[in-house]
Amino acid sequence: MAEHFKVDDHFVMAGYSRELGDGEFMTAMVGNDPVLVARLDDKLYAVSGICTHAFSELADGELEGTRLYCALHFACFDIRTGQVLEGPAEKPLKTYEVIESDGQIWIQKA
Amino acid sequence: MSPRPIVIVGAGLAGANAAEALRRQGFEDAIILIDRDLDVPYDRPPLSKEFLTADHEPVVRLWDDDQLTRLSVKLELGTTVSSVDVARKRVVTTDGRQWHYWKLLLATGSEARRLDTIKGAHLGNVYYLRTLQDARQLKRAIQDVERVVVIGAGFIGAEVAASLRQIGKSVVVVEILPRPFERLWGTEAAEYLIWLHQQHGIEWRLGQKVLEFWGESRVTHVKTSDTVIECDAVIIGTGAVPAAPVAPGHFEKGYVVNEFGQTNIPDVYAAGDCTTWPYHGHAIHVEHWDHAKNHGRMAAENMIGSTPRPYRNVPYFWSDQYDTRLQYLGYAPEWDFEVIRGEPQGGAGAIFYVKEGRVMAGLFINQSKGILAARRIIDRQAVVPPERLGDPSIPLNEVTCEK
């Protein structure tokens, strides 16, 4: 997948491929920002790990299929696009490029 | 003249969310949102927290100008409803105007419970906190004071006390109960919270009743049943009461509504703090942000929907005090025993409240992980073996299924 990407200084390693099963997510730090990486049907998606509504770490929430729920006010986002599916959040989550190479998962820095 | 105007009385979270939901569902007729408050709809939770601690005034508006335009809601602010003529389907305001409604939503919220009968309650520097104007006034006033007495250790009182400590004020909290939070959360949680506030420098005066406020023009002392406390300002946080009814209909700690948000008057709905609503066979009343938001939305959708949908929501609220986040789910006026998970008193864990084997409610202290699973358990009032519920090595979404 995404072979035109080359892992270089613009990427940070999120973890090992074997740590992330289908339908699961992991958290990684990109600079000072937590980022959530999820694997769904063999595709990887990465979004900001902080809810856009009030300060809350989305890693405390749950992923149900493509729906990512926040554990503070139960806002819901589409993890593939960052779009808001249910309030109270109004702004989408920032998305990140993510690639998998040699058994490792890498996120592109903003 | 709009053929199907919807009038919403109360522009708090429930009313504002109802208006938003109506537009989202494609409702195109007039929406008239009436409130006696002068500010455009705003969010209240920050008022006791960052609103007081920040250097600037944080933005609390729910809608910016663009949203306001897009929603096309007729905002009638600074307008007080005097009565509702349900026979002619009209809302009458104190300025003599009348508003015809096709459907009416009462979302009048709560008011601060006042201590007006206590001697000296009228003195300067005695504050309440309910509205944005209250918060602005309080924010200004606390710049110049050192010693503050907070009356009441409910959530507003506790949050205000924490905020004031964070900006370096000396704070004494007077609470009539010997152990605040105990009735709601039990002894362990209550002791933890009392300790938490003490750690941050709060001085408690527990089990004491406020008798008088002393002072010439501004308050200088609070006399309690046990002592006299010197102070520069007083903040009263003794809870909330539903706003007085403006419409006829069954009213008992709020408008009594059914699972669809309907009152016993045709075409009149009610939502949020100003209601008593059915939850697992009980008629309950809560004053939660989450409920106001969801109840308002549900009532709006049912007003215009062809198939009404029943309201199903687990009561939920959170409270941030210092760096501690408390989240409470469910409804448990009484319980048989508590199940401790993790170390809530050590600053991270949960307490579950079990009645007749069923998990009725849960309190999460700095422990958001798993709260969505807990919400499903509490929604079903599931029977869970206590030893599994209390075992942090078993994820909450697996505690119900025996392996």
Coordinates of C-alpha atoms in Angstrom, one line a residue:
Chain A
M1 CA 0.0 0.0 0.0
A2 CA 0.9 3.6 -0.6
E3 CA 4.2 2.7 -2.2
H4 CA 5.0 6.2 -3.3
F5 CA 5.6 7.0 0.4
K6 CA 9.1 6.7 1.6
V7 CA 9.8 6.4 5.3
D8 CA 12.1 9.3 6.0
D9 CA 12.5 12.1 8.6
H10 CA 8.9 13.1 8.0
F11 CA 7.6 10.0 9.6
V12 CA 7.6 8.7 13.2
M13 CA 7.3 5.1 14.1
A14 CA 4.0 4.3 15.8
G15 CA 4.6 0.7 16.6
Y16 CA 4.9 -2.8 15.1
S17 CA 2.4 -4.2 12.7
R18 CA 1.9 -7.3 14.9
E19 CA 0.7 -5.1 17.8
L20 CA -2.3 -3.9 15.8
G21 CA -5.0 -6.4 15.0
D22 CA -8.0 -5.7 12.7
G23 CA -10.6 -3.5 14.3
E24 CA -8.1 -2.3 16.9
F25 CA -6.3 1.0 17.5
M26 CA -3.0 2.1 19.1
T27 CA -1.7 5.4 20.2
A28 CA 1.5 7.1 19.2
M29 CA 3.1 10.5 19.9
V30 CA 3.8 12.7 16.9
G31 CA 5.7 15.5 18.5
N32 CA 3.6 16.4 21.5
D33 CA 0.4 15.2 19.9
P34 CA -1.1 11.8 20.6
V35 CA -2.3 10.2 17.4
L36 CA -4.6 7.2 17.1
V37 CA -3.9 4.6 14.5
A38 CA -6.5 2.0 13.6
R39 CA -6.5 -1.0 11.3
L40 CA -9.8 -1.7 9.6
D41 CA -10.2 -4.3 6.9
D42 CA -6.4 -4.3 6.3
K43 CA -6.3 -0.5 5.8
L44 CA -4.6 1.8 8.3
Y45 CA -6.1 5.1 9.4
A46 CA -4.6 7.8 11.7
V47 CA -6.4 10.6 13.4
S48 CA -5.6 13.1 16.2
G49 CA -6.0 11.4 19.6
I50 CA -7.6 14.4 21.3
C51 CA -11.3 15.1 20.9
T52 CA -12.1 18.4 19.2
H53 CA -14.8 19.3 21.7
A54 CA -13.2 19.4 25.1
F55 CA -9.9 18.0 26.3
S56 CA -10.2 14.2 26.4
E57 CA -8.0 11.5 25.1
L58 CA -9.8 9.4 22.4
A59 CA -7.7 6.4 23.4
D60 CA -10.0 6.1 26.4
G61 CA -12.9 5.8 24.1
E62 CA -14.0 2.9 21.8
L63 CA -13.8 2.0 18.2
E64 CA -16.9 0.3 16.9
G65 CA -16.3 -0.5 13.3
T66 CA -15.4 2.9 11.8
R67 CA -17.0 4.8 14.6
L68 CA -14.7 6.3 17.2
Y69 CA -16.4 7.4 20.4
C70 CA -15.0 9.8 23.0
A71 CA -15.3 8.8 26.6
L72 CA -16.0 12.2 28.0
H73 CA -19.1 13.5 26.2
F74 CA -19.6 10.6 23.8
A75 CA -18.9 12.5 20.6
C76 CA -18.4 10.2 17.6
F77 CA -16.1 10.5 14.7
D78 CA -15.5 8.5 11.5
I79 CA -11.9 7.2 12.1
R80 CA -11.3 7.0 8.3
T81 CA -12.0 10.7 7.6
G82 CA -12.1 12.3 11.0
Q83 CA -15.6 13.6 10.3
V84 CA -18.0 14.2 13.1
L85 CA -20.8 11.7 13.2
E86 CA -22.4 12.7 16.5
G87 CA -22.0 15.8 18.6
P88 CA -21.2 17.6 20.8
A89 CA -18.0 17.9 18.7
E90 CA -18.3 20.1 15.7
K91 CA -14.8 20.2 14.2
P92 CA -13.4 17.1 12.5
L93 CA -10.4 15.3 13.8
K94 CA -7.2 16.0 11.9
T95 CA -6.1 13.0 9.9
Y96 CA -2.5 11.8 9.3
E97 CA -0.9 9.8 6.5
V98 CA 0.1 6.4 7.8
I99 CA 2.1 3.6 6.2
E100 CA 3.2 0.1 7.0
S101 CA 6.6 -1.1 6.0
D102 CA 8.7 -4.1 7.0
G103 CA 6.4 -4.9 9.9
Q104 CA 6.4 -1.4 11.2
I105 CA 3.8 1.3 11.3
W106 CA 4.8 4.9 10.5
I107 CA 2.9 8.2 10.8
Q108 CA 3.7 11.2 8.7
K109 CA 4.4 14.3 10.8
A110 CA 2.0 17.2 10.3
Chain B
M1 CA -47.4 33.9 9.0
S2 CA -45.6 30.7 9.4
P3 CA -48.0 27.8 9.3
R4 CA -46.1 25.6 11.8
P5 CA -44.2 27.8 14.2
I6 CA -42.3 26.0 17.0
V7 CA -41.8 28.0 20.2
I8 CA -39.0 27.0 22.5
V9 CA -39.0 28.6 26.0
G10 CA -35.5 28.6 27.4
A11 CA -32.3 29.0 25.4
G12 CA -30.0 26.8 27.5
L13 CA -28.5 23.6 26.3
A14 CA -31.8 21.7 25.9
G15 CA -33.5 24.5 24.0
A16 CA -30.6 25.3 21.8
N17 CA -30.0 21.6 21.0
A18 CA -33.7 21.3 20.2
A19 CA -33.5 24.2 17.7
E20 CA -30.4 22.6 16.1
A21 CA -32.1 19.2 15.8
L22 CA -35.2 20.7 14.2
R23 CA -33.1 22.3 11.5
R24 CA -31.0 19.2 11.1
Q25 CA -34.2 17.2 10.5
G26 CA -35.2 19.6 7.8
F27 CA -37.8 21.6 9.7
E28 CA -38.2 24.9 7.7
D29 CA -40.8 26.8 9.5
A30 CA -40.3 29.4 12.1
I31 CA -38.4 28.6 15.4
I32 CA -38.8 31.2 18.1
L33 CA -36.4 30.8 21.0
I34 CA -37.3 32.8 24.0
D35 CA -35.2 33.4 27.1
R36 CA -35.1 36.0 29.7
D37 CA -31.3 35.8 29.7
L38 CA -29.7 38.5 27.5
D39 CA -26.8 36.4 26.2
V40 CA -27.0 34.2 23.1
P41 CA -27.1 30.5 24.0
Y42 CA -24.0 29.5 25.9
D43 CA -22.4 26.5 27.6
R44 CA -22.5 26.5 31.3
P45 CA -19.9 23.9 32.4
P46 CA -16.9 26.2 31.9
L47 CA -18.5 28.9 34.1
S48 CA -17.4 27.3 37.3
K49 CA -14.0 26.2 35.9
E50 CA -11.8 27.8 33.2
F51 CA -14.1 30.8 33.0
L52 CA -13.0 31.8 36.5
T53 CA -9.4 30.6 36.2
A54 CA -8.4 32.0 32.8
D55 CA -6.8 35.4 32.4
H56 CA -9.2 36.3 29.6
E57 CA -12.9 35.5 29.2
P58 CA -13.2 32.1 27.4
V59 CA -15.7 31.8 24.6
V60 CA -18.7 30.0 25.8
R61 CA -21.2 30.8 23.1
L62 CA -22.8 27.7 21.6
W63 CA -23.3 29.3 18.2
D64 CA -21.1 31.8 16.4
D65 CA -22.7 34.4 14.1
D66 CA -22.5 32.1 11.1
Q67 CA -24.3 29.3 12.8
L68 CA -26.8 31.7 14.1
T69 CA -27.5 32.9 10.6
R70 CA -27.7 29.3 9.2
L71 CA -30.0 28.1 11.9
S72 CA -32.4 31.0 11.2
V73 CA -33.8 30.9 14.8
K74 CA -35.7 33.9 15.9
L75 CA -34.0 34.7 19.2
E76 CA -36.1 36.6 21.7
L77 CA -33.6 37.4 24.5
G78 CA -34.4 39.4 27.6
T79 CA -37.9 38.2 27.2
T80 CA -39.8 36.6 30.1
V81 CA -42.8 34.3 29.5
S82 CA -45.7 35.1 31.8
S83 CA -48.1 32.4 30.8
V84 CA -49.1 29.9 28.2
D85 CA -52.6 29.8 26.8
V86 CA -52.9 26.2 25.9
A87 CA -56.4 26.5 24.6
R88 CA -55.4 29.1 22.0
K89 CA -51.9 27.8 21.7
R90 CA -50.2 31.0 22.6
V91 CA -47.2 31.9 24.7
V92 CA -47.6 35.3 26.4
T93 CA -44.6 37.3 27.4
T94 CA -44.5 40.0 30.1
D95 CA -44.0 42.7 27.5
G96 CA -47.5 42.0 26.3
R97 CA -46.5 40.1 23.2
Q98 CA -48.0 36.8 22.2
W99 CA -46.5 33.9 20.2
H100 CA -48.7 31.4 18.5
Y101 CA -47.2 27.9 18.5
W102 CA -47.9 24.7 16.5
K103 CA -45.7 22.8 19.0
L104 CA -44.2 24.2 22.2
L105 CA -41.0 23.1 24.0
L106 CA -40.5 24.1 27.6
A107 CA -36.8 24.1 28.3
T108 CA -36.7 26.5 31.2
G109 CA -33.9 24.8 33.1
S110 CA -33.0 25.4 36.7
E111 CA -32.3 28.3 38.9
A112 CA -29.9 28.6 41.8
R113 CA -31.4 27.7 45.1
R114 CA -31.3 31.0 47.0
L115 CA -30.7 31.8 50.6
D116 CA -32.6 35.0 50.6
T117 CA -34.2 34.4 54.0
I118 CA -30.8 34.3 55.8
K119 CA -30.0 37.6 57.5
G120 CA -27.5 39.6 55.4
A121 CA -28.0 37.6 52.2
H122 CA -28.6 40.9 50.4
L123 CA -25.1 42.2 51.3
G124 CA -22.5 43.2 48.6
N125 CA -20.0 40.5 47.5
V126 CA -22.5 37.7 48.1
Y127 CA -22.7 35.8 44.8
Y128 CA -24.5 33.0 43.1
L129 CA -23.4 31.3 40.0
R130 CA -25.9 30.2 37.4
T131 CA -25.8 32.5 34.4
L132 CA -23.1 34.0 32.2
Q133 CA -23.8 37.3 33.8
D134 CA -23.4 35.8 37.2
A135 CA -20.0 34.4 36.1
R136 CA -18.8 37.7 34.7
Q137 CA -19.8 39.5 37.8
L138 CA -18.0 36.9 39.9
K139 CA -14.9 36.8 37.8
R140 CA -14.6 40.6 38.1
A141 CA -15.3 40.5 41.9
I142 CA -12.7 37.8 42.7
Q143 CA -9.9 39.8 41.2
D144 CA -9.9 42.0 44.3
V145 CA -10.6 39.6 47.1
E146 CA -8.5 37.2 49.1
R147 CA -10.7 35.2 51.4
V148 CA -13.7 33.5 49.9
V149 CA -16.4 31.5 51.7
V150 CA -18.2 29.0 49.5
I151 CA -21.5 27.9 50.9
G152 CA -22.5 24.3 49.8
A153 CA -20.3 21.5 48.5
G154 CA -22.5 20.4 45.6
F155 CA -20.8 20.3 42.2
I156 CA -21.0 24.0 41.6
G157 CA -19.6 24.7 45.1
A158 CA -16.9 22.2 44.8
E159 CA -15.8 23.3 41.3
V160 CA -15.8 26.9 42.2
A161 CA -13.8 26.2 45.4
A162 CA -11.3 24.3 43.3
S163 CA -11.1 27.1 40.7
L164 CA -10.6 29.7 43.4
R165 CA -7.7 27.7 45.0
Q166 CA -6.1 27.4 41.5
I167 CA -5.9 31.2 41.3
G168 CA -4.5 31.5 44.8
K169 CA -7.5 32.5 46.9
S170 CA -8.0 31.3 50.4
V171 CA -11.1 29.3 50.4
V172 CA -13.4 28.0 53.2
V173 CA -16.3 25.7 52.3
V174 CA -19.2 25.5 54.6
E175 CA -21.4 22.5 54.1
I176 CA -24.4 21.4 56.1
L177 CA -23.7 17.7 55.7
P178 CA -21.0 16.1 57.7
R179 CA -19.8 14.3 54.6
P180 CA -20.6 16.0 51.3
F181 CA -21.1 13.6 48.2
E182 CA -21.8 10.7 50.6
R183 CA -25.4 10.3 49.8
L184 CA -24.7 10.2 46.1
W185 CA -21.4 8.4 46.0
G186 CA -20.9 6.6 49.3
T187 CA -18.4 7.0 52.1
E188 CA -15.2 6.0 50.2
A189 CA -15.7 8.5 47.4
A190 CA -16.8 11.2 49.8
E191 CA -13.7 10.8 52.0
Y192 CA -11.5 10.8 48.9
L193 CA -13.1 14.1 47.7
I194 CA -12.9 15.7 51.1
W195 CA -9.2 14.7 51.2
L196 CA -8.6 15.9 47.7
H197 CA -9.9 19.4 48.5
Q198 CA -7.9 19.5 51.7
Q199 CA -4.7 18.5 49.8
H200 CA -5.3 21.6 47.7
G201 CA -5.7 23.9 50.6
I202 CA -9.5 24.0 51.1
E203 CA -10.6 24.5 54.7
W204 CA -13.8 22.6 55.4
R205 CA -16.5 23.6 57.8
L206 CA -18.5 20.4 57.6
G207 CA -21.8 19.7 59.3
Q208 CA -22.3 23.5 59.8
K209 CA -25.3 25.5 59.0
V210 CA -25.0 29.1 57.8
L211 CA -27.0 31.3 60.1
E212 CA -26.1 34.9 59.1
F213 CA -23.9 37.0 56.9
W214 CA -22.4 40.1 58.6
G215 CA -21.2 43.3 57.2
E216 CA -22.0 47.0 56.6
S217 CA -22.5 47.1 52.9
R218 CA -20.3 44.2 51.9
V219 CA -20.1 40.9 53.6
T220 CA -17.2 40.6 56.1
H221 CA -18.2 37.5 58.1
V222 CA -20.2 34.3 57.8
K223 CA -21.7 33.1 61.0
T224 CA -22.4 29.4 61.1
S225 CA -23.9 27.1 63.7
D226 CA -20.3 26.5 65.1
T227 CA -18.1 29.5 64.2
V228 CA -17.6 32.9 62.6
I229 CA -15.5 33.1 59.4
E230 CA -13.9 36.3 58.2
C231 CA -14.2 36.8 54.4
D232 CA -14.1 39.3 51.5
A233 CA -16.7 37.5 49.4
V234 CA -19.3 34.7 49.6
I235 CA -20.3 32.4 46.9
I236 CA -23.5 30.4 47.4
G237 CA -23.6 27.0 45.7
T238 CA -26.5 25.3 47.4
G239 CA -27.9 23.5 44.4
A240 CA -30.5 24.2 41.9
V241 CA -34.3 24.1 41.6
P242 CA -36.3 23.8 38.5
A243 CA -37.5 27.2 37.2
A244 CA -41.1 27.9 38.2
P245 CA -43.7 26.6 35.8
V246 CA -44.9 28.9 33.1
A247 CA -47.4 26.6 31.6
P248 CA -50.2 24.5 33.1
G249 CA -49.7 20.8 33.2
H250 CA -48.4 18.2 35.6
F251 CA -45.4 19.7 37.5
E252 CA -43.5 17.8 40.1
K253 CA -39.9 18.7 40.5
G254 CA -40.2 19.8 36.8
Y255 CA -42.8 19.1 34.1
V256 CA -43.7 15.5 34.1
V257 CA -43.0 14.1 30.6
N258 CA -43.4 10.7 29.1
E259 CA -40.7 8.8 27.2
F260 CA -41.4 10.9 24.2
G261 CA -40.9 14.2 26.0
Q262 CA -44.6 15.1 26.0
T263 CA -46.3 16.8 28.9
N264 CA -50.0 16.0 29.6
I265 CA -51.0 19.0 27.5
P266 CA -51.3 18.4 23.8
D267 CA -48.5 19.7 21.6
V268 CA -46.5 20.8 24.7
Y269 CA -43.2 19.1 25.2
A270 CA -40.5 19.7 27.9
A271 CA -36.9 18.8 28.1
G272 CA -33.8 19.1 30.2
D273 CA -33.4 20.3 33.8
C274 CA -37.0 21.4 34.0
T275 CA -38.5 17.9 33.7
T276 CA -39.2 14.7 35.5
W277 CA -38.8 11.8 33.1
P278 CA -39.1 8.0 33.1
Y279 CA -36.0 5.9 33.6
H280 CA -36.2 2.2 34.3
G281 CA -39.6 2.5 35.8
H282 CA -38.8 5.5 38.0
A283 CA -39.7 9.1 37.4
I284 CA -36.4 10.9 37.8
H285 CA -35.1 14.4 37.7
V286 CA -31.5 15.2 36.9
E287 CA -29.6 18.4 36.2
H288 CA -27.0 17.1 33.8
W289 CA -25.5 18.7 30.7
D290 CA -25.6 15.4 28.8
H291 CA -29.3 14.9 29.6
A292 CA -30.2 18.4 28.6
K293 CA -28.5 18.0 25.3
N294 CA -30.0 14.6 24.4
H295 CA -33.4 15.3 25.9
G296 CA -33.7 18.6 23.9
R297 CA -32.8 16.8 20.8
M298 CA -35.1 13.9 21.3
A299 CA -38.1 16.2 22.1
A300 CA -37.5 18.2 19.0
E301 CA -37.2 15.1 16.8
N302 CA -40.4 13.8 18.2
M303 CA -42.3 17.0 17.7
I304 CA -41.8 16.8 13.9
G305 CA -41.3 13.1 13.4
S306 CA -44.0 10.8 12.1
T307 CA -42.9 7.9 14.5
P308 CA -42.0 9.1 17.9
R309 CA -39.0 7.5 19.4
P310 CA -38.7 6.9 23.1
Y311 CA -35.9 8.5 25.1
R312 CA -33.3 6.1 26.3
N313 CA -30.3 7.7 27.9
V314 CA -28.1 6.7 30.9
P315 CA -27.9 9.8 33.2
Y316 CA -24.3 11.0 33.0
F317 CA -22.3 13.9 34.3
W318 CA -18.7 14.8 34.8
S319 CA -16.9 17.2 37.1
D320 CA -13.4 18.4 36.9
Q321 CA -11.8 19.4 40.2
Y322 CA -8.1 20.3 40.2
D323 CA -6.5 17.6 38.1
T324 CA -9.1 15.0 39.0
R325 CA -11.8 14.1 36.5
L326 CA -15.0 12.5 38.0
Q327 CA -17.5 10.9 35.7
Y328 CA -20.7 9.4 37.0
L329 CA -23.1 7.2 35.0
G330 CA -26.5 5.9 36.0
Y331 CA -29.0 6.6 38.8
A332 CA -28.7 5.0 42.2
P333 CA -30.6 6.8 45.0
E334 CA -29.7 3.7 47.2
W335 CA -27.7 0.6 46.7
D336 CA -26.9 -2.6 48.6
F337 CA -23.1 -2.6 48.2
E338 CA -20.3 -0.9 46.3
V339 CA -17.7 -2.7 44.1
I340 CA -14.3 -1.0 43.9
R341 CA -12.3 -1.4 40.8
G342 CA -8.7 -0.2 40.7
E343 CA -7.8 2.4 43.3
P344 CA -10.4 5.2 43.2
Q345 CA -9.1 6.5 46.5
G346 CA -5.5 6.4 45.1
G347 CA -6.6 8.6 42.3
A348 CA -7.6 6.2 39.5
G349 CA -10.4 3.7 39.5
A350 CA -14.1 3.2 39.6
I351 CA -16.8 2.5 42.2
F352 CA -19.9 0.6 41.1
Y353 CA -23.2 0.8 42.9
V354 CA -25.1 -2.5 43.0
K355 CA -28.7 -3.1 44.0
E356 CA -30.3 -6.5 44.0
G357 CA -27.3 -7.8 42.0
R358 CA -27.7 -5.2 39.3
V359 CA -25.2 -2.5 38.4
M360 CA -27.1 0.7 38.8
A361 CA -24.4 3.3 38.6
G362 CA -20.7 3.9 38.4
L363 CA -18.3 6.6 39.5
F364 CA -15.1 6.9 37.6
I365 CA -12.2 8.8 39.1
N366 CA -9.4 9.7 36.6
Q367 CA -10.4 6.5 34.7
S368 CA -12.2 7.2 31.4
K369 CA -11.0 4.0 29.9
G370 CA -13.8 1.5 29.7
I371 CA -16.5 4.0 30.5
L372 CA -18.4 3.3 27.3
A373 CA -18.5 -0.4 28.2
A374 CA -19.7 0.5 31.7
R375 CA -22.4 2.6 30.2
R376 CA -23.8 -0.4 28.3
I377 CA -23.7 -2.4 31.6
I378 CA -25.5 0.3 33.5
D379 CA -28.0 0.9 30.6
R380 CA -29.0 -2.7 30.9
Q381 CA -28.7 -2.7 34.7
A382 CA -26.8 -5.9 34.1
V383 CA -26.2 -8.6 36.7
V384 CA -22.4 -8.8 37.0
P385 CA -20.4 -11.0 39.4
P386 CA -18.8 -8.5 41.8
E387 CA -15.5 -10.3 41.7
R388 CA -15.3 -9.8 38.0
L389 CA -16.6 -6.2 38.1
G390 CA -13.9 -5.4 40.6
D391 CA -11.1 -7.1 38.8
P392 CA -9.2 -4.5 36.7
S393 CA -7.4 -7.3 34.8
I394 CA -10.8 -8.2 33.1
P395 CA -11.8 -5.5 30.6
L396 CA -15.2 -4.0 31.4
N397 CA -16.6 -5.1 28.0
E398 CA -15.8 -8.7 29.1
V399 CA -17.0 -8.7 32.8
T400 CA -20.5 -9.8 32.0
C401 CA -19.6 -12.9 30.1
E402 CA -18.2 -15.8 32.2
K403 CA -15.4 -17.6 30.5

